């Protein structure tokens, strides 16, 4: 039996997801819609993906008993979170499960310096940086030449967490102290014109398809708005971004969905920021605006189904819905935003992740506006931001 048929709905083999967040939840929904049963391994008993899954194993990602149960029930395993131990993915692959993304690629994405080396070896430009692992490195001329910069922990950073803007050597030294002297990279602070991302999917046979280039607006280090088609991206830049993403997927012998985030600099140059070995927040619009979503692509790559080029059928604007929206007044109790007012606008698709407790800075859901034209999508999205009390973009 081939891996692909082992994971087909007819054999009742379940698919496994490591991680319980909203990305896992949207994968579960896509897989279930196509007849699969899904098991989620996630320690949190109340996770968005666990609540949607057919089966939830509440244990650590490396729990031996849980992994034995997963192996017995599932033919294929994917992740929705890049910080699952890559050794677990390796173990499951050796046990004969179809595993995507591959363990080695996940390991690269878990460490900013490894990731940058991978960019450079694939010929993909990235920000000048230095690895900082001891106090003697803080004063080197190479490090000084990168200031003003952004100090980022080498591992476990997300949504701008584990980062500090540093202008001087003294600020760098105190920021590194404050981070607990852990392994960090210092990146030169680059003059950004705007940010974009590209999502590619690569199949076991090496076929690569991609979603259209997305333009992303971040606020406080967190994605706030994604627009597709990307309004400010020249065609050559878009082509270069797609070529870089495809080169990286091939270089990593990748199977699955891979997102590369890029900076477009004031002088027009394209610089890779980071990559995620999974679907990405900037690809959520594809659920409502493309004929194949990023989660469909994750499913197809996992079970060995064919990849067809996704087609954007509607211009789209995605707005992230953060927990702050539940607290319009400082100090007040949480109140649900006025969804009916927003849903009265045409082409609004509301996605909430089933998180019971809204908190400031927590991703609670997103909203995608689709329309017949770019101008209309933007106009409706701006009306939605006004109704929700979000800043315009
Ligand atoms: P994510 O949630 O995307 O994983 P993260 O915490 O890993 O985020 P980064 O993507 O490294 O953080 O940085 C967050 C944001 O900070 C970027 O999207 C960009 O707006 C800004 N930023 C990061 N690095 C630089 C840089 N070298 N120069 C200028 N701005 C930067
Ligand atoms: Mg980022």
Short mmCIF file of C-alpha atoms and ligand atoms in Angstrom, two decimals:
data_model
loop_
_atom_site.label_atom_id
_atom_site.label_comp_id
_atom_site.label_asym_id
_atom_site.label_seq_id
_atom_site.Cartn_x
_atom_site.Cartn_y
_atom_site.Cartn_z
CA UNK A 1 0.00 0.00 0.00
CA UNK A 2 1.40 3.41 -0.92
CA UNK A 3 1.62 6.20 1.64
CA UNK A 4 -1.04 8.10 -0.26
CA UNK A 5 -3.60 5.33 -0.16
CA UNK A 6 -2.73 4.55 3.47
CA UNK A 7 -3.97 8.02 4.32
CA UNK A 8 -7.07 8.07 2.14
CA UNK A 9 -10.50 8.45 3.77
CA UNK A 10 -11.53 4.99 2.61
CA UNK A 11 -9.06 3.23 4.89
CA UNK A 12 -10.28 5.12 7.98
CA UNK A 13 -6.67 5.95 8.88
CA UNK A 14 -6.69 9.19 10.80
CA UNK A 15 -4.47 12.17 10.14
CA UNK A 16 -2.56 13.61 13.09
CA UNK A 17 -1.72 17.23 13.87
CA UNK A 18 0.92 18.21 16.41
CA UNK A 19 -0.26 21.46 18.01
CA UNK A 20 -3.65 22.77 19.04
CA UNK A 21 -3.86 26.39 17.85
CA UNK A 22 -6.05 28.06 15.25
CA UNK A 23 -3.90 26.89 12.34
CA UNK A 24 -4.50 23.31 13.45
CA UNK A 25 -8.21 24.02 13.82
CA UNK A 26 -8.48 25.31 10.24
CA UNK A 27 -6.54 22.26 9.00
CA UNK A 28 -8.94 19.99 10.93
CA UNK A 29 -11.91 21.70 9.27
CA UNK A 30 -10.39 21.33 5.79
CA UNK A 31 -9.49 17.67 6.32
CA UNK A 32 -12.89 16.80 7.79
CA UNK A 33 -14.65 18.52 4.89
CA UNK A 34 -12.81 16.08 2.61
CA UNK A 35 -13.76 12.99 4.61
CA UNK A 36 -10.77 12.55 6.91
CA UNK A 37 -10.79 12.03 10.65
CA UNK A 38 -8.20 14.01 12.55
CA UNK A 39 -6.38 13.46 15.82
CA UNK A 40 -4.76 16.41 17.59
CA UNK A 41 -1.86 15.99 20.02
CA UNK A 42 -1.83 19.07 22.27
CA UNK A 43 -1.21 19.38 26.01
CA UNK A 44 -3.76 22.21 26.50
CA UNK A 45 -7.15 20.58 27.29
CA UNK A 46 -9.09 23.52 25.76
CA UNK A 47 -7.30 24.21 22.48
CA UNK A 48 -8.94 25.50 19.27
CA UNK A 49 -7.79 22.47 17.23
CA UNK A 50 -8.46 19.94 19.99
CA UNK A 51 -12.07 21.14 20.23
CA UNK A 52 -12.63 20.58 16.49
CA UNK A 53 -10.73 17.29 16.15
CA UNK A 54 -12.28 13.81 16.09
CA UNK A 55 -9.83 12.82 18.77
CA UNK A 56 -7.71 14.88 21.16
CA UNK A 57 -4.68 13.43 22.94
CA UNK A 58 -3.93 15.73 25.87
CA UNK A 59 -0.22 15.17 26.37
CA UNK A 60 3.16 16.71 25.66
CA UNK A 61 4.38 16.49 22.05
CA UNK A 62 7.11 14.05 23.12
CA UNK A 63 5.02 11.89 25.47
CA UNK A 64 5.93 8.28 24.63
CA UNK A 65 2.49 6.80 25.40
CA UNK A 66 0.70 9.48 23.41
CA UNK A 67 3.04 9.01 20.44
CA UNK A 68 2.44 5.24 20.55
CA UNK A 69 -1.33 5.87 20.43
CA UNK A 70 -0.90 8.36 17.60
CA UNK A 71 1.21 5.88 15.63
CA UNK A 72 -1.37 3.14 16.08
CA UNK A 73 -4.26 5.35 14.91
CA UNK A 74 -2.73 7.53 12.20
CA UNK A 75 -1.14 7.07 8.79
CA UNK A 76 0.16 10.62 8.40
CA UNK A 77 1.15 13.52 10.63
CA UNK A 78 1.53 17.27 10.14
CA UNK A 79 2.22 20.23 12.46
CA UNK A 80 0.66 23.61 12.96
CA UNK A 81 3.39 24.91 15.25
CA UNK A 82 7.10 25.13 14.38
CA UNK A 83 8.33 24.50 17.89
CA UNK A 84 7.31 20.85 18.19
CA UNK A 85 10.48 18.81 18.85
CA UNK A 86 11.89 17.89 15.43
CA UNK A 87 13.05 14.58 16.98
CA UNK A 88 9.37 13.64 17.36
CA UNK A 89 8.77 14.17 13.63
CA UNK A 90 11.89 12.15 12.89
CA UNK A 91 10.68 9.34 15.17
CA UNK A 92 7.26 9.23 13.50
CA UNK A 93 8.82 9.20 10.02
CA UNK A 94 11.05 6.28 11.00
CA UNK A 95 7.95 4.51 12.33
CA UNK A 96 6.54 4.64 8.79
CA UNK A 97 4.09 7.53 9.00
CA UNK A 98 3.94 10.07 6.18
CA UNK A 99 5.34 13.21 7.86
CA UNK A 100 5.11 16.71 6.46
CA UNK A 101 6.74 19.12 7.01
CA UNK A 102 10.00 17.12 7.22
CA UNK A 103 11.83 17.12 10.57
CA UNK A 104 15.01 18.63 9.12
CA UNK A 105 13.16 21.63 7.65
CA UNK A 106 11.34 22.25 10.94
CA UNK A 107 14.68 22.18 12.73
CA UNK A 108 16.04 24.87 10.40
CA UNK A 109 13.02 27.11 11.03
CA UNK A 110 13.37 26.75 14.82
CA UNK A 111 16.60 28.73 14.96
CA UNK A 112 17.02 32.17 13.39
CA UNK A 113 20.72 31.72 12.59
CA UNK A 114 20.16 28.32 10.93
CA UNK A 115 17.30 29.88 8.99
CA UNK A 116 19.48 32.73 7.74
CA UNK A 117 22.22 30.30 6.70
CA UNK A 118 19.60 28.39 4.76
CA UNK A 119 18.45 31.62 3.04
CA UNK A 120 22.02 32.43 2.03
CA UNK A 121 22.78 28.92 0.79
CA UNK A 122 19.66 29.09 -1.40
CA UNK A 123 20.79 32.47 -2.78
CA UNK A 124 17.98 34.32 -0.97
CA UNK A 125 19.03 37.73 0.42
CA UNK A 126 18.38 38.35 4.14
CA UNK A 127 19.13 41.09 6.69
CA UNK A 128 22.78 41.47 7.76
CA UNK A 129 23.07 39.85 11.20
CA UNK A 130 25.39 38.48 13.85
CA UNK A 131 24.88 35.58 16.22
CA UNK A 132 25.28 36.58 19.87
CA UNK A 133 25.94 33.80 22.33
CA UNK A 134 28.48 35.29 24.76
CA UNK A 135 29.18 38.72 26.25
CA UNK A 136 32.50 38.97 24.38
CA UNK A 137 30.58 39.13 21.09
CA UNK A 138 28.67 42.24 22.16
CA UNK A 139 31.62 44.57 21.57
CA UNK A 140 32.94 43.23 18.28
CA UNK A 141 33.23 45.71 15.38
CA UNK A 142 30.98 43.45 13.26
CA UNK A 143 28.24 43.73 15.87
CA UNK A 144 28.68 47.50 16.27
CA UNK A 145 28.33 47.95 12.50
CA UNK A 146 24.80 46.46 12.66
CA UNK A 147 23.46 49.17 15.00
CA UNK A 148 20.79 50.44 15.16
CA UNK A 149 19.37 46.95 15.11
CA UNK A 150 16.83 44.50 16.40
CA UNK A 151 17.92 41.87 18.88
CA UNK A 152 15.88 38.65 18.51
CA UNK A 153 16.09 35.44 20.52
CA UNK A 154 17.39 32.65 18.25
CA UNK A 155 14.54 30.35 19.25
CA UNK A 156 10.90 30.53 20.37
CA UNK A 157 10.10 34.07 19.14
CA UNK A 158 6.68 34.84 17.65
CA UNK A 159 4.39 37.85 17.19
CA UNK A 160 7.27 40.21 17.97
CA UNK A 161 7.93 38.51 21.33
CA UNK A 162 11.59 37.97 22.24
CA UNK A 163 12.65 41.12 20.35
CA UNK A 164 14.13 44.47 21.31
CA UNK A 165 15.03 47.51 19.26
CA UNK A 166 18.55 48.62 20.19
CA UNK A 167 20.28 51.80 19.03
CA UNK A 168 23.59 51.69 20.93
CA UNK A 169 26.08 49.14 22.30
CA UNK A 170 24.88 49.94 25.82
CA UNK A 171 21.25 49.27 24.85
CA UNK A 172 22.30 46.05 23.15
CA UNK A 173 24.13 44.85 26.27
CA UNK A 174 21.19 45.58 28.56
CA UNK A 175 18.63 44.05 26.14
CA UNK A 176 20.72 40.87 25.95
CA UNK A 177 20.90 40.78 29.79
CA UNK A 178 17.12 41.25 29.96
CA UNK A 179 16.65 38.32 27.59
CA UNK A 180 18.56 36.13 30.04
CA UNK A 181 21.78 35.96 27.97
CA UNK A 182 20.21 33.35 25.69
CA UNK A 183 21.37 32.78 22.11
CA UNK A 184 20.23 35.75 19.99
CA UNK A 185 20.73 37.27 16.59
CA UNK A 186 21.25 40.98 16.13
CA UNK A 187 19.80 42.16 12.83
CA UNK A 188 20.43 45.48 11.22
CA UNK A 189 17.26 47.59 11.33
CA UNK A 190 16.31 47.97 7.69
CA UNK A 191 14.36 50.83 6.07
CA UNK A 192 11.15 48.96 5.20
CA UNK A 193 8.80 50.26 2.51
CA UNK A 194 6.34 47.45 3.27
CA UNK A 195 6.17 43.72 3.99
CA UNK A 196 5.01 40.79 1.87
CA UNK A 197 4.80 37.03 2.17
CA UNK A 198 4.55 34.07 -0.17
CA UNK A 199 3.07 30.68 0.61
CA UNK A 200 4.23 27.71 -1.43
CA UNK A 201 3.22 24.07 -1.27
CA UNK A 202 5.58 21.34 -2.41
CA UNK A 203 4.45 17.78 -3.01
CA UNK A 204 6.40 14.56 -2.59
CA UNK A 205 7.03 14.50 -6.35
CA UNK A 206 8.62 17.96 -6.20
CA UNK A 207 5.64 19.82 -7.71
CA UNK A 208 5.50 23.37 -6.35
CA UNK A 209 2.47 25.66 -6.39
CA UNK A 210 2.03 29.03 -4.71
CA UNK A 211 -0.62 31.41 -3.47
CA UNK A 212 -0.53 34.98 -4.81
CA UNK A 213 1.91 37.34 -3.10
CA UNK A 214 0.38 38.89 0.01
CA UNK A 215 1.06 42.40 1.33
CA UNK A 216 1.14 42.52 5.13
CA UNK A 217 0.83 45.34 7.62
CA UNK A 218 2.19 44.64 11.11
CA UNK A 219 1.35 46.58 14.26
CA UNK A 220 3.57 46.15 17.34
CA UNK A 221 5.30 43.22 15.59
CA UNK A 222 2.00 41.40 14.98
CA UNK A 223 0.25 40.92 11.65
CA UNK A 224 -2.77 43.24 11.45
CA UNK A 225 -3.85 43.43 7.78
CA UNK A 226 -3.19 41.31 4.67
CA UNK A 227 -4.15 42.55 1.20
CA UNK A 228 -4.30 40.42 -1.95
CA UNK A 229 -3.52 41.31 -4.68
CA UNK A 230 -0.62 43.10 -3.00
CA UNK A 231 -1.25 46.79 -3.87
CA UNK A 232 2.35 48.07 -3.89
CA UNK A 233 4.34 45.14 -5.28
CA UNK A 234 5.86 45.53 -8.75
CA UNK A 235 5.50 42.38 -10.91
CA UNK A 236 9.27 41.76 -10.89
CA UNK A 237 9.39 41.83 -7.09
CA UNK A 238 6.46 39.41 -6.91
CA UNK A 239 8.21 37.06 -9.35
CA UNK A 240 11.43 37.27 -7.34
CA UNK A 241 9.60 36.50 -4.08
CA UNK A 242 7.94 33.44 -5.59
CA UNK A 243 11.26 32.27 -7.05
CA UNK A 244 12.96 32.65 -3.64
CA UNK A 245 10.20 30.69 -1.90
CA UNK A 246 10.34 27.92 -4.51
CA UNK A 247 14.16 27.77 -4.24
CA UNK A 248 13.94 27.42 -0.47
CA UNK A 249 11.29 24.68 -0.68
CA UNK A 250 13.46 22.76 -3.14
CA UNK A 251 16.64 23.34 -1.12
CA UNK A 252 14.94 21.93 2.01
CA UNK A 253 13.50 19.01 0.03
CA UNK A 254 10.31 20.27 1.57
CA UNK A 255 6.95 18.54 1.57
CA UNK A 256 4.05 20.61 2.84
CA UNK A 257 3.12 24.28 3.09
CA UNK A 258 5.90 26.81 3.61
CA UNK A 259 5.54 30.56 4.15
CA UNK A 260 8.37 33.04 3.56
CA UNK A 261 8.02 36.56 4.95
CA UNK A 262 9.91 39.32 3.15
CA UNK A 263 10.73 42.96 3.61
CA UNK A 264 10.59 45.25 0.60
CA UNK A 265 13.08 48.01 1.32
CA UNK A 266 12.74 51.70 0.52
CA UNK A 267 15.12 51.21 -2.46
CA UNK A 268 12.95 48.34 -3.79
CA UNK A 269 15.22 45.46 -2.71
CA UNK A 270 13.64 42.25 -1.50
CA UNK A 271 15.01 40.75 1.75
CA UNK A 272 13.77 37.55 3.37
CA UNK A 273 12.76 38.00 7.02
CA UNK A 274 11.81 34.54 8.23
CA UNK A 275 10.00 31.38 7.23
CA UNK A 276 7.30 29.24 8.79
CA UNK A 277 7.08 25.50 8.03
CA UNK A 278 3.27 25.54 8.04
CA UNK A 279 0.29 27.57 6.89
CA UNK A 280 0.56 31.20 7.96
CA UNK A 281 -1.67 33.95 9.30
CA UNK A 282 -1.04 35.92 6.08
CA UNK A 283 -2.62 33.05 4.08
CA UNK A 284 -5.95 32.91 5.91
CA UNK A 285 -7.65 34.92 3.16
CA UNK A 286 -7.18 31.88 0.89
CA UNK A 287 -10.07 30.13 2.70
CA UNK A 288 -12.51 32.64 1.23
CA UNK A 289 -10.73 34.14 -1.77
CA UNK A 290 -8.98 31.20 -3.49
CA UNK A 291 -10.24 28.00 -5.09
CA UNK A 292 -7.68 26.03 -3.04
CA UNK A 293 -6.86 27.27 0.48
CA UNK A 294 -3.53 26.96 2.29
CA UNK A 295 -5.15 24.28 4.48
CA UNK A 296 -6.33 22.34 1.41
CA UNK A 297 -2.72 22.50 0.21
CA UNK A 298 -1.50 21.21 3.58
CA UNK A 299 -3.91 18.28 3.29
CA UNK A 300 -2.99 17.50 -0.30
CA UNK A 301 0.74 17.51 0.40
CA UNK A 302 0.22 15.36 3.50
CA UNK A 303 -1.78 12.63 1.77
CA UNK A 304 -0.05 12.82 -1.60
CA UNK A 305 -2.96 14.27 -3.57
CA UNK A 306 -2.25 16.39 -6.67
CA UNK A 307 -1.38 20.06 -6.37
CA UNK A 308 -3.12 22.46 -8.73
CA UNK A 309 -2.14 26.15 -8.92
CA UNK A 310 -4.44 28.05 -6.54
CA UNK A 311 -6.48 30.76 -8.24
CA UNK A 312 -7.50 33.97 -6.47
CA UNK A 313 -11.14 34.38 -7.47
CA UNK A 314 -11.78 37.56 -5.47
CA UNK A 315 -9.62 40.42 -4.26
CA UNK A 316 -9.41 40.14 -0.48
CA UNK A 317 -8.48 42.04 2.67
CA UNK A 318 -7.91 40.11 5.89
CA UNK A 319 -8.11 41.82 9.27
CA UNK A 320 -6.80 40.08 12.37
CA UNK A 321 -9.17 40.17 15.32
CA UNK A 322 -7.09 40.55 18.46
CA UNK A 323 -8.38 40.19 22.03
CA UNK A 324 -8.03 43.98 22.45
CA UNK A 325 -11.29 44.33 20.48
CA UNK A 326 -13.15 42.82 23.43
CA UNK A 327 -11.91 45.63 25.71
CA UNK A 328 -12.85 48.93 24.07
CA UNK A 329 -12.53 50.70 27.43
CA UNK A 330 -9.54 50.24 29.71
CA UNK A 331 -10.40 48.31 32.86
CA UNK A 332 -13.86 47.21 31.70
CA UNK A 333 -15.08 43.58 31.54
CA UNK A 334 -14.82 41.76 28.22
CA UNK A 335 -17.65 42.51 25.76
CA UNK A 336 -18.27 40.76 22.45
CA UNK A 337 -17.68 43.03 19.44
CA UNK A 338 -20.74 43.95 17.37
CA UNK A 339 -20.43 41.16 14.79
CA UNK A 340 -23.92 41.70 13.28
CA UNK A 341 -22.95 45.29 12.37
CA UNK A 342 -19.84 44.06 10.55
CA UNK A 343 -21.65 41.13 8.93
CA UNK A 344 -24.22 43.54 7.48
CA UNK A 345 -21.46 44.67 5.08
CA UNK A 346 -21.23 42.67 1.82
CA UNK A 347 -18.57 39.99 1.42
CA UNK A 348 -17.51 39.72 5.07
CA UNK A 349 -16.37 36.27 6.24
CA UNK A 350 -16.02 36.01 10.02
CA UNK A 351 -13.70 33.38 11.50
CA UNK A 352 -13.46 32.95 15.27
CA UNK A 353 -11.14 30.36 16.75
CA UNK A 354 -13.28 29.22 19.70
CA UNK A 355 -10.97 30.73 22.33
CA UNK A 356 -13.12 31.25 25.40
CA UNK A 357 -11.01 33.89 27.08
CA UNK A 358 -10.24 37.08 25.16
CA UNK A 359 -6.96 38.68 26.18
CA UNK A 360 -5.16 41.73 24.85
CA UNK A 361 -2.60 40.69 22.23
CA UNK A 362 -4.25 37.27 21.70
CA UNK A 363 -5.34 36.29 18.20
CA UNK A 364 -9.07 35.53 18.61
CA UNK A 365 -10.07 35.31 14.96
CA UNK A 366 -9.90 37.06 11.62
CA UNK A 367 -12.21 38.58 9.12
CA UNK A 368 -11.79 38.39 5.37
CA UNK A 369 -13.55 40.80 3.04
CA UNK A 370 -13.95 39.57 -0.54
CA UNK A 371 -15.32 41.73 -3.34
CA UNK A 372 -15.56 42.03 -7.10
CA UNK A 373 -12.79 44.67 -7.22
CA UNK A 374 -9.71 45.67 -5.22
CA UNK A 375 -11.24 49.09 -4.51
CA UNK A 376 -14.46 47.57 -3.22
CA UNK A 377 -12.64 45.07 -0.96
CA UNK A 378 -10.59 47.87 0.53
CA UNK A 379 -13.59 50.15 0.94
CA UNK A 380 -15.63 47.49 2.75
CA UNK A 381 -12.65 46.51 4.92
CA UNK A 382 -12.20 50.17 5.91
CA UNK A 383 -15.87 50.31 6.88
CA UNK A 384 -15.33 47.17 8.99
CA UNK A 385 -12.31 48.71 10.74
CA UNK A 386 -14.34 51.84 11.52
CA UNK A 387 -17.20 49.76 12.98
CA UNK A 388 -14.77 47.76 15.11
CA UNK A 389 -12.72 50.74 16.25
CA UNK A 390 -9.59 49.46 14.48
CA UNK A 391 -7.11 51.86 12.87
CA UNK A 392 -7.45 52.39 9.13
CA UNK A 393 -4.75 50.94 6.86
P1 LIG B 1 6.08 36.15 13.60
O1 LIG B 1 4.84 36.22 14.44
O2 LIG B 1 5.88 36.60 12.19
O3 LIG B 1 6.83 34.86 13.72
P2 LIG B 1 8.35 37.28 14.94
O4 LIG B 1 8.11 37.51 16.39
O5 LIG B 1 9.12 36.10 14.53
O6 LIG B 1 6.99 37.31 14.18
P3 LIG B 1 9.71 39.01 13.08
O7 LIG B 1 8.93 38.58 11.90
O8 LIG B 1 11.15 38.69 13.13
O9 LIG B 1 9.03 38.59 14.44
O10 LIG B 1 9.56 40.59 13.26
C1 LIG B 1 8.28 41.17 13.50
C2 LIG B 1 8.18 42.49 12.76
O11 LIG B 1 9.18 43.41 13.22
C3 LIG B 1 8.44 42.36 11.28
O12 LIG B 1 7.28 41.91 10.60
C4 LIG B 1 8.86 43.80 10.94
O13 LIG B 1 7.73 44.65 10.88
C5 LIG B 1 9.70 44.19 12.14
N1 LIG B 1 11.13 43.84 11.90
C6 LIG B 1 11.72 42.66 12.21
N2 LIG B 1 13.01 42.64 11.84
C7 LIG B 1 13.28 43.82 11.29
C8 LIG B 1 14.46 44.42 10.71
N3 LIG B 1 15.63 43.76 10.64
N4 LIG B 1 14.35 45.69 10.23
C9 LIG B 1 13.18 46.38 10.32
N5 LIG B 1 12.04 45.87 10.85
C10 LIG B 1 12.08 44.61 11.33
MG1 LIG B 2 7.39 37.47 11.36
#
